[in-house]
Coordinates of C-alpha atoms in Angstrom, one line a residue:
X1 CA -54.8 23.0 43.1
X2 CA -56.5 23.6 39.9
X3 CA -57.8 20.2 38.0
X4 CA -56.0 20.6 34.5
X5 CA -58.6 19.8 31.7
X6 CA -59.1 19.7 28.1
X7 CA -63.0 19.8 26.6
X8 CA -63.2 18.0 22.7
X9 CA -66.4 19.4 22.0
X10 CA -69.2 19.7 18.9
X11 CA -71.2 22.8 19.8
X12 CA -74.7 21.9 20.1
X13 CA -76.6 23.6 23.2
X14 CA -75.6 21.5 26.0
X15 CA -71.7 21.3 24.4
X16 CA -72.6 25.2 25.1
X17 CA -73.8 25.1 28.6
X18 CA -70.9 22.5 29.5
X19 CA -68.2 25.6 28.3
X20 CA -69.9 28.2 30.3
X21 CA -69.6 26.0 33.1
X22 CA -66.5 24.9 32.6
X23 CA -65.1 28.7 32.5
X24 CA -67.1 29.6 35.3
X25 CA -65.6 26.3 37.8
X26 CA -63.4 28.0 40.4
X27 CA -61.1 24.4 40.6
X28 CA -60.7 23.7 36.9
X29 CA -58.0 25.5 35.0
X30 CA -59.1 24.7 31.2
X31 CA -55.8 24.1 29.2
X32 CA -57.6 24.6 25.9
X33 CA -60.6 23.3 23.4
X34 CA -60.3 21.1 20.6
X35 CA -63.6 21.1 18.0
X36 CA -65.1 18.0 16.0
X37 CA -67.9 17.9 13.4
X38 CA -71.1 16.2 14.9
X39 CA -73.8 18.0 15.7
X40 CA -73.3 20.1 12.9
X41 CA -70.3 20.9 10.5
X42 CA -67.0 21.4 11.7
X43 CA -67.0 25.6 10.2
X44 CA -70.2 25.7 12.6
X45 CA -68.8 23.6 15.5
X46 CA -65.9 25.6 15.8
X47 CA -67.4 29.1 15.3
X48 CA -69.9 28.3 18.2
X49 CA -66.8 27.7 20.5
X50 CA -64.8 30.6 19.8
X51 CA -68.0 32.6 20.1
X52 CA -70.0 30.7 23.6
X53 CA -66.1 30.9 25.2
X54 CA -65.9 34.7 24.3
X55 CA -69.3 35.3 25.5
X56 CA -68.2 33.3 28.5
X57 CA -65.2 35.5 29.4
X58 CA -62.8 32.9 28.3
X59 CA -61.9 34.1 24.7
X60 CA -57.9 33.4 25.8
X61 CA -58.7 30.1 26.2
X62 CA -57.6 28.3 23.0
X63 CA -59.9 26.9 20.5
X64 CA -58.4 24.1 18.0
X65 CA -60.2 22.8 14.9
X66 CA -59.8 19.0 14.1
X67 CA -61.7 16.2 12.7
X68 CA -64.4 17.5 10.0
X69 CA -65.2 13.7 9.5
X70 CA -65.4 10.1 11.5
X71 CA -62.2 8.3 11.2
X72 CA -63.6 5.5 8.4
X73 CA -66.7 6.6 7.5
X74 CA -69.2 9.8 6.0
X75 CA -70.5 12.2 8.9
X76 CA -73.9 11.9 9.3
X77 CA -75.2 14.7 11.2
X78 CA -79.2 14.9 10.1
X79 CA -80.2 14.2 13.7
X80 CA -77.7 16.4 14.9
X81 CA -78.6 19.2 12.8
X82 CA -82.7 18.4 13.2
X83 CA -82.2 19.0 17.4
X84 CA -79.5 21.8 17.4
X85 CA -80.2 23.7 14.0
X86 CA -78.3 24.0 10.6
X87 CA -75.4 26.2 12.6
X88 CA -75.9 24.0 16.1
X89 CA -76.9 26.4 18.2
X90 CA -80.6 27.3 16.5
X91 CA -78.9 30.1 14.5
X92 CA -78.4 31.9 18.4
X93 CA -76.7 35.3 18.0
X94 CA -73.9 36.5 19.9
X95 CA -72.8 39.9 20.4
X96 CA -69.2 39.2 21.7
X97 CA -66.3 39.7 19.8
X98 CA -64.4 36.4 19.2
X99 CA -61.1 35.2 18.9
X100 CA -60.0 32.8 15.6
X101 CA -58.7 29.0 16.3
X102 CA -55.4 28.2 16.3
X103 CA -53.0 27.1 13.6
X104 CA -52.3 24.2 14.7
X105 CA -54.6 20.8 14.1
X106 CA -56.7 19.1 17.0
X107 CA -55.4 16.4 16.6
X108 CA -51.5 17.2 17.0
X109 CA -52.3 19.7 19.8
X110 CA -54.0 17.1 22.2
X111 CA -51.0 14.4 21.1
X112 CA -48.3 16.9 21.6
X113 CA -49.9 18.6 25.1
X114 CA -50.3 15.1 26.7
X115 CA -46.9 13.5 26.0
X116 CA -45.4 16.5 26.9
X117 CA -47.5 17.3 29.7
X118 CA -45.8 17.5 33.1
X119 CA -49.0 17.2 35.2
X120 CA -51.8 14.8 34.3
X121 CA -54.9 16.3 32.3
X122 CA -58.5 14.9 32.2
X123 CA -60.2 15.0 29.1
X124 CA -64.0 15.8 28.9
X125 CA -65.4 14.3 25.9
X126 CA -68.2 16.3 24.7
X127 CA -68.9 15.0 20.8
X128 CA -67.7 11.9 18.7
X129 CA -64.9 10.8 19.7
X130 CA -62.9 11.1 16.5
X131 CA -60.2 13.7 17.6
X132 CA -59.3 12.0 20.9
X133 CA -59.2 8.2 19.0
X134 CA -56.9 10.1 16.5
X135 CA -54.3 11.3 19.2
X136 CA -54.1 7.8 21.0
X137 CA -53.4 6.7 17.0
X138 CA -50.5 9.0 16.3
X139 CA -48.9 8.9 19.8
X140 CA -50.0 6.0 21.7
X141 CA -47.8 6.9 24.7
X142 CA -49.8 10.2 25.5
X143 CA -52.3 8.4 27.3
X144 CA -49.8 7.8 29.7
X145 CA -50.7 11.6 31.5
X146 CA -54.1 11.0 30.8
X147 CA -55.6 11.3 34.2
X148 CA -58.7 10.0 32.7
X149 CA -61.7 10.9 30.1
X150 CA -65.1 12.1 31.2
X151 CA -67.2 10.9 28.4
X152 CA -70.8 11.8 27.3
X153 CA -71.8 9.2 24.8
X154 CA -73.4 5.4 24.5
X155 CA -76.5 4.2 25.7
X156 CA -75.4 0.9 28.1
X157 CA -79.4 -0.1 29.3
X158 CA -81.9 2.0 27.7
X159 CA -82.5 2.7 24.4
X160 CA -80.5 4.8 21.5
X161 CA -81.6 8.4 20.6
X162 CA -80.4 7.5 16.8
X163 CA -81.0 4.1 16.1
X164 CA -82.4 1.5 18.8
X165 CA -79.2 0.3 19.4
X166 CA -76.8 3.6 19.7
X167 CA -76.5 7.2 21.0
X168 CA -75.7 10.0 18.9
X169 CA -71.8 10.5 19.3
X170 CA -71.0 6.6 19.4
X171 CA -73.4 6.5 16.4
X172 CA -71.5 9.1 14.4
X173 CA -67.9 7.4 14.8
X174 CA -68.4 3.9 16.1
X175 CA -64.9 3.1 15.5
X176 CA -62.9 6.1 17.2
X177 CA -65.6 5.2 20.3
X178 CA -63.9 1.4 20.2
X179 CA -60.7 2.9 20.2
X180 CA -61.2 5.2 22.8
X181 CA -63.3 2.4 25.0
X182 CA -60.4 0.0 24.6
X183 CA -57.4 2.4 25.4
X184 CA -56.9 1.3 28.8
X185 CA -57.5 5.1 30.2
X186 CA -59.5 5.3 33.3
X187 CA -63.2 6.6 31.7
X188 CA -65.9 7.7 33.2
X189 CA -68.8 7.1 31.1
X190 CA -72.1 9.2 30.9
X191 CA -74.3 7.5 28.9
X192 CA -78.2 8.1 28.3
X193 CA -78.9 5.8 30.6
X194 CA -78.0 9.0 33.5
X195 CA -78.2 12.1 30.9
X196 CA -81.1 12.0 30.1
X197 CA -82.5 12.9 33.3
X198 CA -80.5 15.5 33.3
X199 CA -83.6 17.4 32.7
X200 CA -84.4 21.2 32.6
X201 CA -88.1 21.6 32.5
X202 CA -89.9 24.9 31.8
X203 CA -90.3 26.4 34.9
X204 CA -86.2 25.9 35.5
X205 CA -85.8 27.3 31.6
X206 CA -87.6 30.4 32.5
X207 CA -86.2 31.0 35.6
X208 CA -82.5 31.3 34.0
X209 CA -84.3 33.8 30.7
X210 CA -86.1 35.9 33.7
X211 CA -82.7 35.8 35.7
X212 CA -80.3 39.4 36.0
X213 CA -77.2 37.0 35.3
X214 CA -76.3 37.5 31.2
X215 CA -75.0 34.4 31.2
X216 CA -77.8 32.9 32.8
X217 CA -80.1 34.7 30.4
X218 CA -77.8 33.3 27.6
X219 CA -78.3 29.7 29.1
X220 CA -81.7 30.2 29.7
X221 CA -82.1 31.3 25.9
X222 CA -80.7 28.2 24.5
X223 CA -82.2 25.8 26.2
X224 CA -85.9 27.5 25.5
X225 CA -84.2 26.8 21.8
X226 CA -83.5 23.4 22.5
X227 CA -86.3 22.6 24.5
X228 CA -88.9 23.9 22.0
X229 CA -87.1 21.3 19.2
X230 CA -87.9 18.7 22.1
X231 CA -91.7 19.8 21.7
X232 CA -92.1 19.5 18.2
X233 CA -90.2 16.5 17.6
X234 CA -90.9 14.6 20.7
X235 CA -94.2 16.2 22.0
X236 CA -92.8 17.7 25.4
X237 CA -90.9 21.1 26.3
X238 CA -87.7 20.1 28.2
X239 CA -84.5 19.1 27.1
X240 CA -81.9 17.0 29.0
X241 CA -78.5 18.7 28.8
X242 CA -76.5 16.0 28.4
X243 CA -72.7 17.4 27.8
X244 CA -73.1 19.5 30.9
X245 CA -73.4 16.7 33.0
X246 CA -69.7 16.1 32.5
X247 CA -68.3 19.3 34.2
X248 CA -71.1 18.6 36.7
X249 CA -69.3 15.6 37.7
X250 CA -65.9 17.1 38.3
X251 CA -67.2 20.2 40.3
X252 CA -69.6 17.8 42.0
X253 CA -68.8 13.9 41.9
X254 CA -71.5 12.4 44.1
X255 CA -73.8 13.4 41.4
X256 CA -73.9 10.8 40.0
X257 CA -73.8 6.9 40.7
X258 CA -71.4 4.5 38.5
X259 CA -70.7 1.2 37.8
X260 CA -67.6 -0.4 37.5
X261 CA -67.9 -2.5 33.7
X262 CA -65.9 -3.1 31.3
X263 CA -67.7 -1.4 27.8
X264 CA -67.3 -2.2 24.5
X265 CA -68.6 -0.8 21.3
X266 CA -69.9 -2.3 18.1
X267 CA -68.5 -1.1 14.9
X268 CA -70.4 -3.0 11.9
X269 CA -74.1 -3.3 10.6
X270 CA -77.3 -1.9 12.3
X271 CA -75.7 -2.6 15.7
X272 CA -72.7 0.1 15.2
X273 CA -72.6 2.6 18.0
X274 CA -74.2 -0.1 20.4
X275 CA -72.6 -0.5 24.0
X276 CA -72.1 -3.7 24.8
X277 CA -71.2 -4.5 28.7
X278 CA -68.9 -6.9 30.1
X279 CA -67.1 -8.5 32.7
X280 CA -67.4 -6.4 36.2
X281 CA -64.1 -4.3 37.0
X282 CA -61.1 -2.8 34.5
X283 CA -61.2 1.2 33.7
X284 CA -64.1 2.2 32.9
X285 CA -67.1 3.4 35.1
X286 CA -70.2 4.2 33.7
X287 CA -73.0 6.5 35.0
X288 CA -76.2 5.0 36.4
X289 CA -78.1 7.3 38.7
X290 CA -77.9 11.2 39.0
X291 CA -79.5 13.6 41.5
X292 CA -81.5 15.3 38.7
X293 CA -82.4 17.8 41.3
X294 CA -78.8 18.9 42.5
X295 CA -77.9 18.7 38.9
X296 CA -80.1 21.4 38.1
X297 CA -79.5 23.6 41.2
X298 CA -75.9 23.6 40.4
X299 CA -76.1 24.6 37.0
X300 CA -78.4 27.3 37.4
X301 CA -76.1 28.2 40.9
X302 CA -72.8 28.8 38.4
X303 CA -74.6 30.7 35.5
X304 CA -76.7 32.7 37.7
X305 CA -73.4 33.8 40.3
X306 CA -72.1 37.4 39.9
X307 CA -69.6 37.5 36.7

């Protein structure tokens, strides 16, 4: 049986390679994708989806705008925009046709498909986490058929890729990330502390842009994007792909080593965004080792398989 699964996503490159995969898992069956502004605008966000899912092969898949802002605060997207480009995806051109998000809001399509849901859904957790806090707000008894959230975001021991203290999505909407932490869902949590090393260097980067696959090509093209931001901002050509570490995880599990800690999230000051550990046990496992090598070898396995 198919695992039932919803991706909130703010495309960004590796929000991009974690949709290819995700339409290219045989055991996943993805139920739909809602959009939030982060790395770049929500317009920009949302156009990337609809166009990486078409030129994935999964335009029917539906794409669902929501939050263009955090829940109590401005978005502030400079880094976001400084690694991914202006449009979040290094201004990448697609020649697939795509289809146009749905009507209805993010927000009311992730509150009304879980409480109504008959089977239980996981939800990967791609960008801020102001669309999923915002269901759990306005129907608190959805989480019920949450199965449980597979979350890219915080930085638990090392340090933040924004501030000292806090990654990039917690960063952006500290408080929908304390909602979320505290909701009593299961979580598994993929912090920097594990995605980071979820590293593509350049001899794996060319191998997908020298590859017959298209999609591997495609792949291979956006992380030479990403990876050459890497070099002139942080003096190396690689790039980890964080968000793809999260469908990773469900098609391969022992990818990655957790630890079972209660995680909260600070709201206020310089601090906001900051993961703050606690007591051993509760819902929440977070990520603390990864077999960088397998993690690569899968990727590059599903993009580069005959479409």
């Amino acid at each position: 049986m198919k695992r039932n699964i919803i991706i909130d996503c703010d495309p960004g490159h590796d929000d991009a390679v974690a949709l290819v995969l995700a339409a290219r898992a045989a055991g996943l069956a993805l139920m739909g994708v809602t959009v939030v502004a982060g790395n770049s605008g929500l317009a920009n966000t949302v156009r990337n989806a609809l166009n990486i899912l078409a030129f994935a092969g999964a335009k029917d898949v539906p794409v669902y705008a929501g939050c263009g802002k955090p829940l109590e605060r401005e978005l502030l997207n400079q880094s976001g925009e400084r690694i991914h480009g202006k449009d979040g995806l290094g201004d990448y051109r697609f020649d697939a046709e795509a289809e146009r998000p749905q009507e209805k809001n993010a927000v009311d399509y992730l509150a009304e498909t879980l409480n109504a849901a008959k089977e239980k859904v996981t939800l990967v957790c791609l960008g801020p986490l102001t669309n999923i806090a915002a269901a759990f707000r306005q129907c608190p008894e959805c989480r019920r058929n949450v199965e449980c959230l597979v979350i890219m975001g915080g930085a638990v021991y090392v340090p933040g890729n924004v501030t000292p203290a806090a990654e990039f999505n917690f960063y952006v909407d500290p408080e929908a990330a304390e909602i979320v932490m505290s909701s009593g869902c299961k979580i598994y949590l993929h912090p920097l502390d594990v995605t980071m090393r979820a590293l593509f260097g350049k001899e794996e980067i060319e191998a997908l842009r020298c590859s017959t696959s298209r999609l591997a090509q495609f792949v291979g093209s956006l992380l030479a994007l990403y990876a050459g931001t890497y070099e002139r901002e942080l003096g190396f050509y690689a790039c980890p792909v964080h968000d793809a570490l999260c469908i990773g995880v469900l098609v391969e599990p022992t990818l990655v080593e957790y630890e079972n800690t209660a995680i909260g999230v600070l709201t206020a000051g310089e601090m906001a965004g900051k993961c703050v550990p606690g007591a051993a046990g509760g819902n929440t496992w977070f990520g603390t080792k990864i077999d960088s090598g397998r993690f690569v070898k899968l990727v590059t396995d599903m993009v580069s398989a005959e479409e």
